[in-house]
PDB file of C-alpha atoms in Angstrom:
ATOM      1  CA  MET A  16     -35.320 -10.802  67.667  1.00  0.00           C
ATOM      2  CA  ILE A  17     -37.187 -13.485  65.690  1.00  0.00           C
ATOM      3  CA  LEU A  18     -34.765 -16.282  64.718  1.00  0.00           C
ATOM      4  CA  ILE A  19     -37.322 -18.571  63.039  1.00  0.00           C
ATOM      5  CA  HIS A  20     -39.525 -16.888  60.468  1.00  0.00           C
ATOM      6  CA  PRO A  21     -43.235 -17.467  61.118  1.00  0.00           C
ATOM      7  CA  THR A  22     -43.735 -18.998  57.660  1.00  0.00           C
ATOM      8  CA  ALA A  23     -41.078 -21.676  58.249  1.00  0.00           C
ATOM      9  CA  ILE A  24     -42.379 -25.179  59.049  1.00  0.00           C
ATOM     10  CA  ILE A  25     -40.321 -26.896  61.765  1.00  0.00           C
ATOM     11  CA  ASN A  26     -41.307 -30.380  62.928  1.00  0.00           C
ATOM     12  CA  SER A  27     -41.711 -30.446  66.679  1.00  0.00           C
ATOM     13  CA  LYS A  28     -39.293 -33.389  66.885  1.00  0.00           C
ATOM     14  CA  ALA A  29     -36.479 -31.544  65.113  1.00  0.00           C
ATOM     15  CA  ASN A  30     -33.504 -30.664  67.320  1.00  0.00           C
ATOM     16  CA  LEU A  31     -32.435 -27.076  66.659  1.00  0.00           C
ATOM     17  CA  ASP A  32     -30.114 -25.125  68.912  1.00  0.00           C
ATOM     18  CA  SER A  33     -31.789 -22.012  70.274  1.00  0.00           C
ATOM     19  CA  SER A  34     -29.410 -19.812  68.244  1.00  0.00           C
ATOM     20  CA  VAL A  35     -30.288 -21.319  64.836  1.00  0.00           C
ATOM     21  CA  LYS A  36     -31.839 -18.885  62.348  1.00  0.00           C
ATOM     22  CA  VAL A  37     -34.392 -20.167  59.813  1.00  0.00           C
ATOM     23  CA  GLY A  38     -35.660 -18.042  56.921  1.00  0.00           C
ATOM     24  CA  PRO A  39     -39.087 -17.765  55.294  1.00  0.00           C
ATOM     25  CA  TYR A  40     -40.838 -20.854  53.896  1.00  0.00           C
ATOM     26  CA  SER A  41     -38.115 -23.303  54.859  1.00  0.00           C
ATOM     27  CA  ILE A  42     -39.117 -26.825  55.943  1.00  0.00           C
ATOM     28  CA  ILE A  43     -37.222 -28.861  58.547  1.00  0.00           C
ATOM     29  CA  ASP A  44     -38.334 -32.418  59.292  1.00  0.00           C
ATOM     30  CA  GLY A  45     -38.329 -34.316  62.568  1.00  0.00           C
ATOM     31  CA  ASP A  46     -35.119 -36.345  62.244  1.00  0.00           C
ATOM     32  CA  VAL A  47     -32.984 -33.248  61.664  1.00  0.00           C
ATOM     33  CA  SER A  48     -30.470 -31.832  64.145  1.00  0.00           C
ATOM     34  CA  ILE A  49     -28.828 -28.408  63.669  1.00  0.00           C
ATOM     35  CA  GLY A  50     -26.058 -26.991  65.853  1.00  0.00           C
ATOM     36  CA  ALA A  51     -25.430 -23.572  67.336  1.00  0.00           C
ATOM     37  CA  GLY A  52     -24.922 -20.527  65.157  1.00  0.00           C
ATOM     38  CA  SER A  53     -26.159 -22.115  61.932  1.00  0.00           C
ATOM     39  CA  VAL A  54     -28.228 -20.069  59.495  1.00  0.00           C
ATOM     40  CA  ILE A  55     -30.828 -21.580  57.157  1.00  0.00           C
ATOM     41  CA  GLY A  56     -31.983 -19.354  54.304  1.00  0.00           C
ATOM     42  CA  ASN A  57     -35.433 -19.120  52.793  1.00  0.00           C
ATOM     43  CA  HIS A  58     -37.121 -21.945  50.876  1.00  0.00           C
ATOM     44  CA  VAL A  59     -34.618 -24.543  52.159  1.00  0.00           C
ATOM     45  CA  THR A  60     -35.779 -28.129  52.719  1.00  0.00           C
ATOM     46  CA  ILE A  61     -33.872 -30.246  55.255  1.00  0.00           C
ATOM     47  CA  THR A  62     -35.141 -33.781  55.660  1.00  0.00           C
ATOM     48  CA  GLY A  63     -34.171 -37.353  56.513  1.00  0.00           C
ATOM     49  CA  ASN A  64     -31.751 -38.406  59.215  1.00  0.00           C
ATOM     50  CA  THR A  65     -29.618 -35.305  58.838  1.00  0.00           C
ATOM     51  CA  THR A  66     -27.172 -33.873  61.361  1.00  0.00           C
ATOM     52  CA  ILE A  67     -25.756 -30.389  60.785  1.00  0.00           C
ATOM     53  CA  GLY A  68     -23.053 -28.985  63.068  1.00  0.00           C
ATOM     54  CA  LYS A  69     -22.207 -25.493  64.251  1.00  0.00           C
ATOM     55  CA  ASN A  70     -21.901 -22.226  62.331  1.00  0.00           C
ATOM     56  CA  ASN A  71     -23.044 -23.479  58.951  1.00  0.00           C
ATOM     57  CA  HIS A  72     -24.768 -21.161  56.488  1.00  0.00           C
ATOM     58  CA  ILE A  73     -27.133 -22.853  54.056  1.00  0.00           C
ATOM     59  CA  TYR A  74     -28.439 -20.448  51.455  1.00  0.00           C
ATOM     60  CA  HIS A  75     -31.784 -20.285  49.713  1.00  0.00           C
ATOM     61  CA  TYR A  76     -33.570 -23.088  47.822  1.00  0.00           C
ATOM     62  CA  SER A  77     -31.195 -25.884  48.818  1.00  0.00           C
ATOM     63  CA  SER A  78     -32.372 -29.482  49.333  1.00  0.00           C
ATOM     64  CA  ILE A  79     -30.434 -31.146  52.161  1.00  0.00           C
ATOM     65  CA  GLY A  80     -30.793 -34.793  53.243  1.00  0.00           C
ATOM     66  CA  GLU A  81     -33.237 -36.016  50.625  1.00  0.00           C
ATOM     67  CA  SER A  82     -33.331 -39.726  49.721  1.00  0.00           C
ATOM     68  CA  PRO A  83     -30.617 -40.951  47.321  1.00  0.00           C
ATOM     69  CA  GLN A  84     -31.123 -40.947  43.578  1.00  0.00           C
ATOM     70  CA  ASP A  85     -30.455 -44.675  43.400  1.00  0.00           C
ATOM     71  CA  LYS A  86     -32.946 -47.251  42.136  1.00  0.00           C
ATOM     72  CA  LYS A  87     -31.654 -49.744  44.711  1.00  0.00           C
ATOM     73  CA  TYR A  88     -32.791 -47.507  47.540  1.00  0.00           C
ATOM     74  CA  ASN A  89     -35.728 -49.122  49.346  1.00  0.00           C
ATOM     75  CA  GLN A  90     -36.534 -46.672  52.150  1.00  0.00           C
ATOM     76  CA  GLU A  91     -33.730 -47.924  54.404  1.00  0.00           C
ATOM     77  CA  LYS A  92     -32.666 -45.675  57.288  1.00  0.00           C
ATOM     78  CA  THR A  93     -29.662 -43.778  55.963  1.00  0.00           C
ATOM     79  CA  PHE A  94     -27.873 -40.606  56.997  1.00  0.00           C
ATOM     80  CA  LEU A  95     -26.306 -37.288  56.075  1.00  0.00           C
ATOM     81  CA  GLU A  96     -23.749 -35.661  58.371  1.00  0.00           C
ATOM     82  CA  ILE A  97     -22.459 -32.111  57.896  1.00  0.00           C
ATOM     83  CA  GLY A  98     -19.715 -30.748  60.185  1.00  0.00           C
ATOM     84  CA  ASP A  99     -18.987 -27.186  61.263  1.00  0.00           C
ATOM     85  CA  ASN A 100     -18.313 -23.845  59.549  1.00  0.00           C
ATOM     86  CA  ASN A 101     -19.485 -24.826  56.082  1.00  0.00           C
ATOM     87  CA  THR A 102     -20.867 -22.381  53.526  1.00  0.00           C
ATOM     88  CA  ILE A 103     -23.482 -23.998  51.268  1.00  0.00           C
ATOM     89  CA  ARG A 104     -24.758 -21.666  48.586  1.00  0.00           C
ATOM     90  CA  GLU A 105     -28.034 -21.515  46.664  1.00  0.00           C
ATOM     91  CA  PHE A 106     -29.778 -24.501  45.027  1.00  0.00           C
ATOM     92  CA  CYS A 107     -27.428 -27.199  46.369  1.00  0.00           C
ATOM     93  CA  THR A 108     -28.657 -30.797  46.630  1.00  0.00           C
ATOM     94  CA  PHE A 109     -27.101 -33.236  49.124  1.00  0.00           C
ATOM     95  CA  ASN A 110     -28.463 -36.802  49.341  1.00  0.00           C
ATOM     96  CA  ARG A 111     -28.295 -39.335  52.153  1.00  0.00           C
ATOM     97  CA  GLY A 112     -26.312 -42.575  51.870  1.00  0.00           C
ATOM     98  CA  THR A 113     -27.430 -46.050  50.799  1.00  0.00           C
ATOM     99  CA  ALA A 114     -27.497 -49.389  52.577  1.00  0.00           C
ATOM    100  CA  GLN A 115     -25.179 -50.795  49.883  1.00  0.00           C
ATOM    101  CA  ASP A 116     -22.341 -48.643  51.280  1.00  0.00           C
ATOM    102  CA  GLN A 117     -21.978 -47.185  54.808  1.00  0.00           C
ATOM    103  CA  SER A 118     -25.495 -45.675  54.759  1.00  0.00           C
ATOM    104  CA  LEU A 119     -23.815 -42.282  55.151  1.00  0.00           C
ATOM    105  CA  THR A 120     -23.028 -39.191  53.133  1.00  0.00           C
ATOM    106  CA  LYS A 121     -20.517 -37.121  55.104  1.00  0.00           C
ATOM    107  CA  ILE A 122     -19.276 -33.549  54.771  1.00  0.00           C
ATOM    108  CA  GLY A 123     -16.539 -32.283  57.088  1.00  0.00           C
ATOM    109  CA  ASN A 124     -15.605 -28.795  58.255  1.00  0.00           C
ATOM    110  CA  ASP A 125     -14.780 -25.426  56.711  1.00  0.00           C
ATOM    111  CA  ASN A 126     -15.916 -26.284  53.192  1.00  0.00           C
ATOM    112  CA  TRP A 127     -17.010 -23.673  50.649  1.00  0.00           C
ATOM    113  CA  ILE A 128     -19.709 -25.181  48.432  1.00  0.00           C
ATOM    114  CA  MET A 129     -21.047 -22.914  45.718  1.00  0.00           C
ATOM    115  CA  ALA A 130     -24.401 -22.726  43.947  1.00  0.00           C
ATOM    116  CA  TYR A 131     -26.036 -25.709  42.226  1.00  0.00           C
ATOM    117  CA  VAL A 132     -23.543 -28.256  43.587  1.00  0.00           C
ATOM    118  CA  HIS A 133     -24.863 -31.827  43.760  1.00  0.00           C
ATOM    119  CA  ILE A 134     -23.388 -34.274  46.286  1.00  0.00           C
ATOM    120  CA  ALA A 135     -24.827 -37.724  45.713  1.00  0.00           C
ATOM    121  CA  HIS A 136     -25.293 -40.639  48.088  1.00  0.00           C
ATOM    122  CA  ASP A 137     -22.374 -42.088  50.033  1.00  0.00           C
ATOM    123  CA  CYS A 138     -19.925 -39.309  49.171  1.00  0.00           C
ATOM    124  CA  GLU A 139     -17.343 -38.159  51.699  1.00  0.00           C
ATOM    125  CA  ILE A 140     -16.076 -34.584  51.563  1.00  0.00           C
ATOM    126  CA  LYS A 141     -13.348 -33.873  54.098  1.00  0.00           C
ATOM    127  CA  ASN A 142     -12.206 -30.381  55.177  1.00  0.00           C
ATOM    128  CA  HIS A 143     -11.299 -27.004  53.644  1.00  0.00           C
ATOM    129  CA  THR A 144     -12.478 -27.951  50.144  1.00  0.00           C
ATOM    130  CA  ILE A 145     -13.970 -25.646  47.511  1.00  0.00           C
ATOM    131  CA  LEU A 146     -16.615 -26.982  45.138  1.00  0.00           C
ATOM    132  CA  ALA A 147     -17.359 -24.300  42.556  1.00  0.00           C
ATOM    133  CA  ASN A 148     -20.689 -23.675  40.843  1.00  0.00           C
ATOM    134  CA  ASN A 149     -22.448 -26.634  39.212  1.00  0.00           C
ATOM    135  CA  THR A 150     -19.934 -29.232  40.364  1.00  0.00           C
ATOM    136  CA  SER A 151     -21.649 -32.633  40.463  1.00  0.00           C
ATOM    137  CA  LEU A 152     -20.459 -35.710  42.339  1.00  0.00           C
ATOM    138  CA  ALA A 153     -21.880 -39.135  41.536  1.00  0.00           C
ATOM    139  CA  GLY A 154     -22.300 -41.703  44.303  1.00  0.00           C
ATOM    140  CA  HIS A 155     -19.471 -42.994  46.507  1.00  0.00           C
ATOM    141  CA  VAL A 156     -17.002 -40.198  45.622  1.00  0.00           C
ATOM    142  CA  SER A 157     -14.399 -39.180  48.204  1.00  0.00           C
ATOM    143  CA  ILE A 158     -12.649 -35.809  48.289  1.00  0.00           C
ATOM    144  CA  ASP A 159      -9.649 -35.125  50.534  1.00  0.00           C
ATOM    145  CA  ASP A 160      -8.639 -31.930  52.357  1.00  0.00           C
ATOM    146  CA  TYR A 161      -8.027 -28.662  50.469  1.00  0.00           C
ATOM    147  CA  ALA A 162      -9.197 -30.014  47.109  1.00  0.00           C
ATOM    148  CA  ILE A 163     -10.656 -27.422  44.730  1.00  0.00           C
ATOM    149  CA  LEU A 164     -13.080 -28.474  41.989  1.00  0.00           C
ATOM    150  CA  GLY A 165     -13.601 -25.856  39.299  1.00  0.00           C
ATOM    151  CA  GLY A 166     -17.018 -24.899  37.965  1.00  0.00           C
ATOM    152  CA  PHE A 167     -18.982 -27.607  36.127  1.00  0.00           C
ATOM    153  CA  THR A 168     -16.561 -30.349  37.213  1.00  0.00           C
ATOM    154  CA  LEU A 169     -18.248 -33.764  36.949  1.00  0.00           C
ATOM    155  CA  VAL A 170     -16.948 -36.728  38.960  1.00  0.00           C
ATOM    156  CA  HIS A 171     -17.809 -40.345  38.118  1.00  0.00           C
ATOM    157  CA  GLN A 172     -18.984 -42.693  40.841  1.00  0.00           C
ATOM    158  CA  PHE A 173     -16.406 -44.267  43.171  1.00  0.00           C
ATOM    159  CA  CYS A 174     -13.668 -41.811  42.171  1.00  0.00           C
ATOM    160  CA  LYS A 175     -11.193 -40.528  44.755  1.00  0.00           C
ATOM    161  CA  ILE A 176      -9.905 -36.950  44.714  1.00  0.00           C
ATOM    162  CA  GLY A 177      -6.609 -36.260  46.513  1.00  0.00           C
ATOM    163  CA  SER A 178      -5.577 -33.430  48.814  1.00  0.00           C
ATOM    164  CA  HIS A 179      -4.511 -30.032  47.420  1.00  0.00           C
ATOM    165  CA  ILE A 180      -5.645 -30.761  43.848  1.00  0.00           C
ATOM    166  CA  ILE A 181      -7.426 -28.329  41.562  1.00  0.00           C
ATOM    167  CA  THR A 182      -9.529 -28.986  38.470  1.00  0.00           C
ATOM    168  CA  ALA A 183     -10.195 -26.612  35.597  1.00  0.00           C
ATOM    169  CA  VAL A 184     -13.681 -25.581  34.548  1.00  0.00           C
ATOM    170  CA  ASN A 185     -15.637 -28.311  32.711  1.00  0.00           C
ATOM    171  CA  THR A 186     -13.324 -31.115  33.843  1.00  0.00           C
ATOM    172  CA  VAL A 187     -14.832 -34.614  33.678  1.00  0.00           C
ATOM    173  CA  VAL A 188     -13.244 -37.104  36.072  1.00  0.00           C
ATOM    174  CA  PHE A 189     -13.405 -40.846  35.384  1.00  0.00           C
ATOM    175  CA  LYS A 190     -10.349 -41.933  37.387  1.00  0.00           C
ATOM    176  CA  ASP A 191      -8.721 -40.956  40.675  1.00  0.00           C
ATOM    177  CA  ILE A 192      -6.760 -37.682  40.905  1.00  0.00           C
ATOM    178  CA  PRO A 193      -3.605 -37.974  43.057  1.00  0.00           C
ATOM    179  CA  PRO A 194      -2.682 -35.275  45.591  1.00  0.00           C
ATOM    180  CA  TYR A 195      -1.221 -31.914  44.502  1.00  0.00           C
ATOM    181  CA  VAL A 196      -2.200 -32.357  40.821  1.00  0.00           C
ATOM    182  CA  ILE A 197      -3.828 -29.883  38.427  1.00  0.00           C
ATOM    183  CA  ALA A 198      -6.370 -31.766  36.298  1.00  0.00           C
ATOM    184  CA  SER A 199      -8.347 -30.627  33.273  1.00  0.00           C
ATOM    185  CA  GLY A 200     -10.190 -31.911  30.243  1.00  0.00           C
ATOM    186  CA  TYR A 201     -12.656 -34.576  29.188  1.00  0.00           C
ATOM    187  CA  ASP A 202     -11.559 -36.967  30.405  1.00  0.00           C
ATOM    188  CA  ALA A 203      -9.308 -35.409  33.045  1.00  0.00           C
ATOM    189  CA  LYS A 204      -5.545 -35.351  32.401  1.00  0.00           C
ATOM    190  CA  PRO A 205      -2.708 -34.154  34.672  1.00  0.00           C
ATOM    191  CA  ASN A 206      -1.279 -30.684  33.992  1.00  0.00           C
ATOM    192  CA  GLY A 207       1.421 -30.171  36.614  1.00  0.00           C
ATOM    193  CA  ILE A 208       1.121 -29.537  40.337  1.00  0.00           C
ATOM    194  CA  ASN A 209      -1.009 -26.979  42.156  1.00  0.00           C
ATOM    195  CA  ALA A 210       2.038 -24.878  43.080  1.00  0.00           C
ATOM    196  CA  GLU A 211       0.078 -21.670  43.673  1.00  0.00           C
ATOM    197  CA  GLY A 212      -2.330 -23.405  46.027  1.00  0.00           C
ATOM    198  CA  LEU A 213       0.554 -24.926  47.986  1.00  0.00           C
ATOM    199  CA  LYS A 214       2.242 -21.525  48.207  1.00  0.00           C
ATOM    200  CA  ARG A 215      -0.941 -19.943  49.574  1.00  0.00           C
ATOM    201  CA  ARG A 216      -1.136 -22.667  52.241  1.00  0.00           C
ATOM    202  CA  GLY A 217       2.390 -21.952  53.431  1.00  0.00           C
ATOM    203  CA  PHE A 218       4.287 -24.882  51.932  1.00  0.00           C
ATOM    204  CA  ASP A 219       8.054 -24.358  51.993  1.00  0.00           C
ATOM    205  CA  PRO A 220       9.426 -23.828  48.452  1.00  0.00           C
ATOM    206  CA  LYS A 221      11.825 -26.735  48.993  1.00  0.00           C
ATOM    207  CA  ILE A 222       8.876 -29.023  49.763  1.00  0.00           C
ATOM    208  CA  VAL A 223       7.047 -27.784  46.668  1.00  0.00           C
ATOM    209  CA  ALA A 224      10.147 -28.608  44.601  1.00  0.00           C
ATOM    210  CA  LYS A 225      10.150 -32.152  46.012  1.00  0.00           C
ATOM    211  CA  ILE A 226       6.443 -32.548  45.229  1.00  0.00           C
ATOM    212  CA  LYS A 227       7.167 -31.407  41.681  1.00  0.00           C
ATOM    213  CA  GLU A 228      10.004 -33.932  41.454  1.00  0.00           C
ATOM    214  CA  ALA A 229       7.664 -36.728  42.545  1.00  0.00           C
ATOM    215  CA  TYR A 230       5.099 -35.553  39.976  1.00  0.00           C
ATOM    216  CA  LYS A 231       7.724 -35.889  37.249  1.00  0.00           C
ATOM    217  CA  VAL A 232       8.502 -39.420  38.448  1.00  0.00           C
ATOM    218  CA  LEU A 233       4.819 -40.285  38.218  1.00  0.00           C
ATOM    219  CA  TYR A 234       4.056 -38.587  34.908  1.00  0.00           C
ATOM    220  CA  ARG A 235       7.175 -37.652  32.938  1.00  0.00           C
ATOM    221  CA  GLN A 236       9.639 -40.556  33.110  1.00  0.00           C
ATOM    222  CA  GLY A 237       7.655 -43.230  31.315  1.00  0.00           C
ATOM    223  CA  LEU A 238       7.594 -45.505  34.356  1.00  0.00           C
ATOM    224  CA  SER A 239       4.898 -48.004  35.205  1.00  0.00           C
ATOM    225  CA  LEU A 240       2.771 -47.099  38.212  1.00  0.00           C
ATOM    226  CA  ASN A 241       4.562 -49.669  40.361  1.00  0.00           C
ATOM    227  CA  GLU A 242       7.976 -48.373  39.299  1.00  0.00           C
ATOM    228  CA  ALA A 243       6.954 -44.784  39.988  1.00  0.00           C
ATOM    229  CA  GLU A 244       5.551 -45.734  43.373  1.00  0.00           C
ATOM    230  CA  GLU A 245       8.820 -47.384  44.437  1.00  0.00           C
ATOM    231  CA  LYS A 246      10.833 -44.361  43.340  1.00  0.00           C
ATOM    232  CA  ILE A 247       8.531 -41.974  45.221  1.00  0.00           C
ATOM    233  CA  LYS A 248       8.894 -44.125  48.343  1.00  0.00           C
ATOM    234  CA  ILE A 249      12.641 -43.441  48.247  1.00  0.00           C
ATOM    235  CA  LEU A 250      12.042 -39.700  47.873  1.00  0.00           C
ATOM    236  CA  SER A 251       9.533 -39.736  50.729  1.00  0.00           C
ATOM    237  CA  LYS A 252      12.202 -40.755  53.228  1.00  0.00           C
ATOM    238  CA  GLU A 253      13.387 -37.148  53.187  1.00  0.00           C
ATOM    239  CA  THR A 254      10.025 -35.480  52.425  1.00  0.00           C
ATOM    240  CA  GLU A 255       7.084 -36.818  54.390  1.00  0.00           C
ATOM    241  CA  GLU A 256       4.612 -34.794  52.305  1.00  0.00           C
ATOM    242  CA  LEU A 257       5.188 -37.324  49.512  1.00  0.00           C
ATOM    243  CA  ASN A 258       3.538 -40.002  51.634  1.00  0.00           C
ATOM    244  CA  LEU A 259       0.242 -38.578  50.410  1.00  0.00           C
ATOM    245  CA  TYR A 260       1.128 -39.885  46.940  1.00  0.00           C
ATOM    246  CA  ILE A 261       2.006 -43.326  48.272  1.00  0.00           C
ATOM    247  CA  ASP A 262      -1.071 -43.671  50.469  1.00  0.00           C
ATOM    248  CA  PHE A 263      -3.340 -42.429  47.711  1.00  0.00           C
ATOM    249  CA  ILE A 264      -2.004 -44.816  45.067  1.00  0.00           C
ATOM    250  CA  ALA A 265      -2.380 -47.722  47.497  1.00  0.00           C
ATOM    251  CA  LYS A 266      -6.068 -46.856  48.073  1.00  0.00           C
ATOM    252  CA  SER A 267      -6.933 -46.186  44.421  1.00  0.00           C
ATOM    253  CA  THR A 268      -9.495 -48.607  42.996  1.00  0.00           C
ATOM    254  CA  ARG A 269     -10.315 -46.983  39.652  1.00  0.00           C
ATOM    255  CA  GLY A 270      -6.723 -46.210  38.692  1.00  0.00           C
ATOM    256  CA  ILE A 271      -5.247 -42.716  38.601  1.00  0.00           C
ATOM    257  CA  ILE A 272      -5.408 -40.180  35.787  1.00  0.00           C
ATOM    258  CA  ARG A 273      -2.296 -40.441  33.589  1.00  0.00           C
TER     259      ARG A 273
END
């Protein structure tokens, strides 16, 4: 069985596990490492200091590990890290980091990344996320576990996206989205909590009710952010899942959508 197609160009310095499959006309440069069980489609380019873990499937025509689209970039040594069990569909573009940040773009495990998604320099995508078709992330964006970004979602640089959120199609994000929230519009506004997503992930209905109560404190009672935060802290003493709200608000630098 031929795992690497004869038309693929693999630099002799590249580190590919013996089980990696590479399709026709793909190009893999010398500073690339790819773990066991990963599949690279046809016409894929993987370059730069790029590390790809186990059991990833990168579909056709994707560009992985190219230099950042940042005018400050001056050929510094920067990195892209991709974890395990990720699905990366056709025509995706993932860029390495910049020296102005941590020099690293990082993607975790078990993510489902659909066609034409762009992940810019210095982004961090954690685990179990879904990025639907044509989602684009500007530089320095962070996305927490189980977030779902609907098709054509655009995220401004330095924004933070909380766990278990979901955005509607064509959402444009200029501020941080707290955990559990449904966001939509241009610019993004809160539209309740992602109750269906929480149900599918096995959240107890009583916990979902408490999350909804905290959402109302944050968005429906006319409180300042500091007032809402203090009230949620009291609620969190009985419901630890609300600590995600508190931690997220404390880390927010752009302000949250309201």
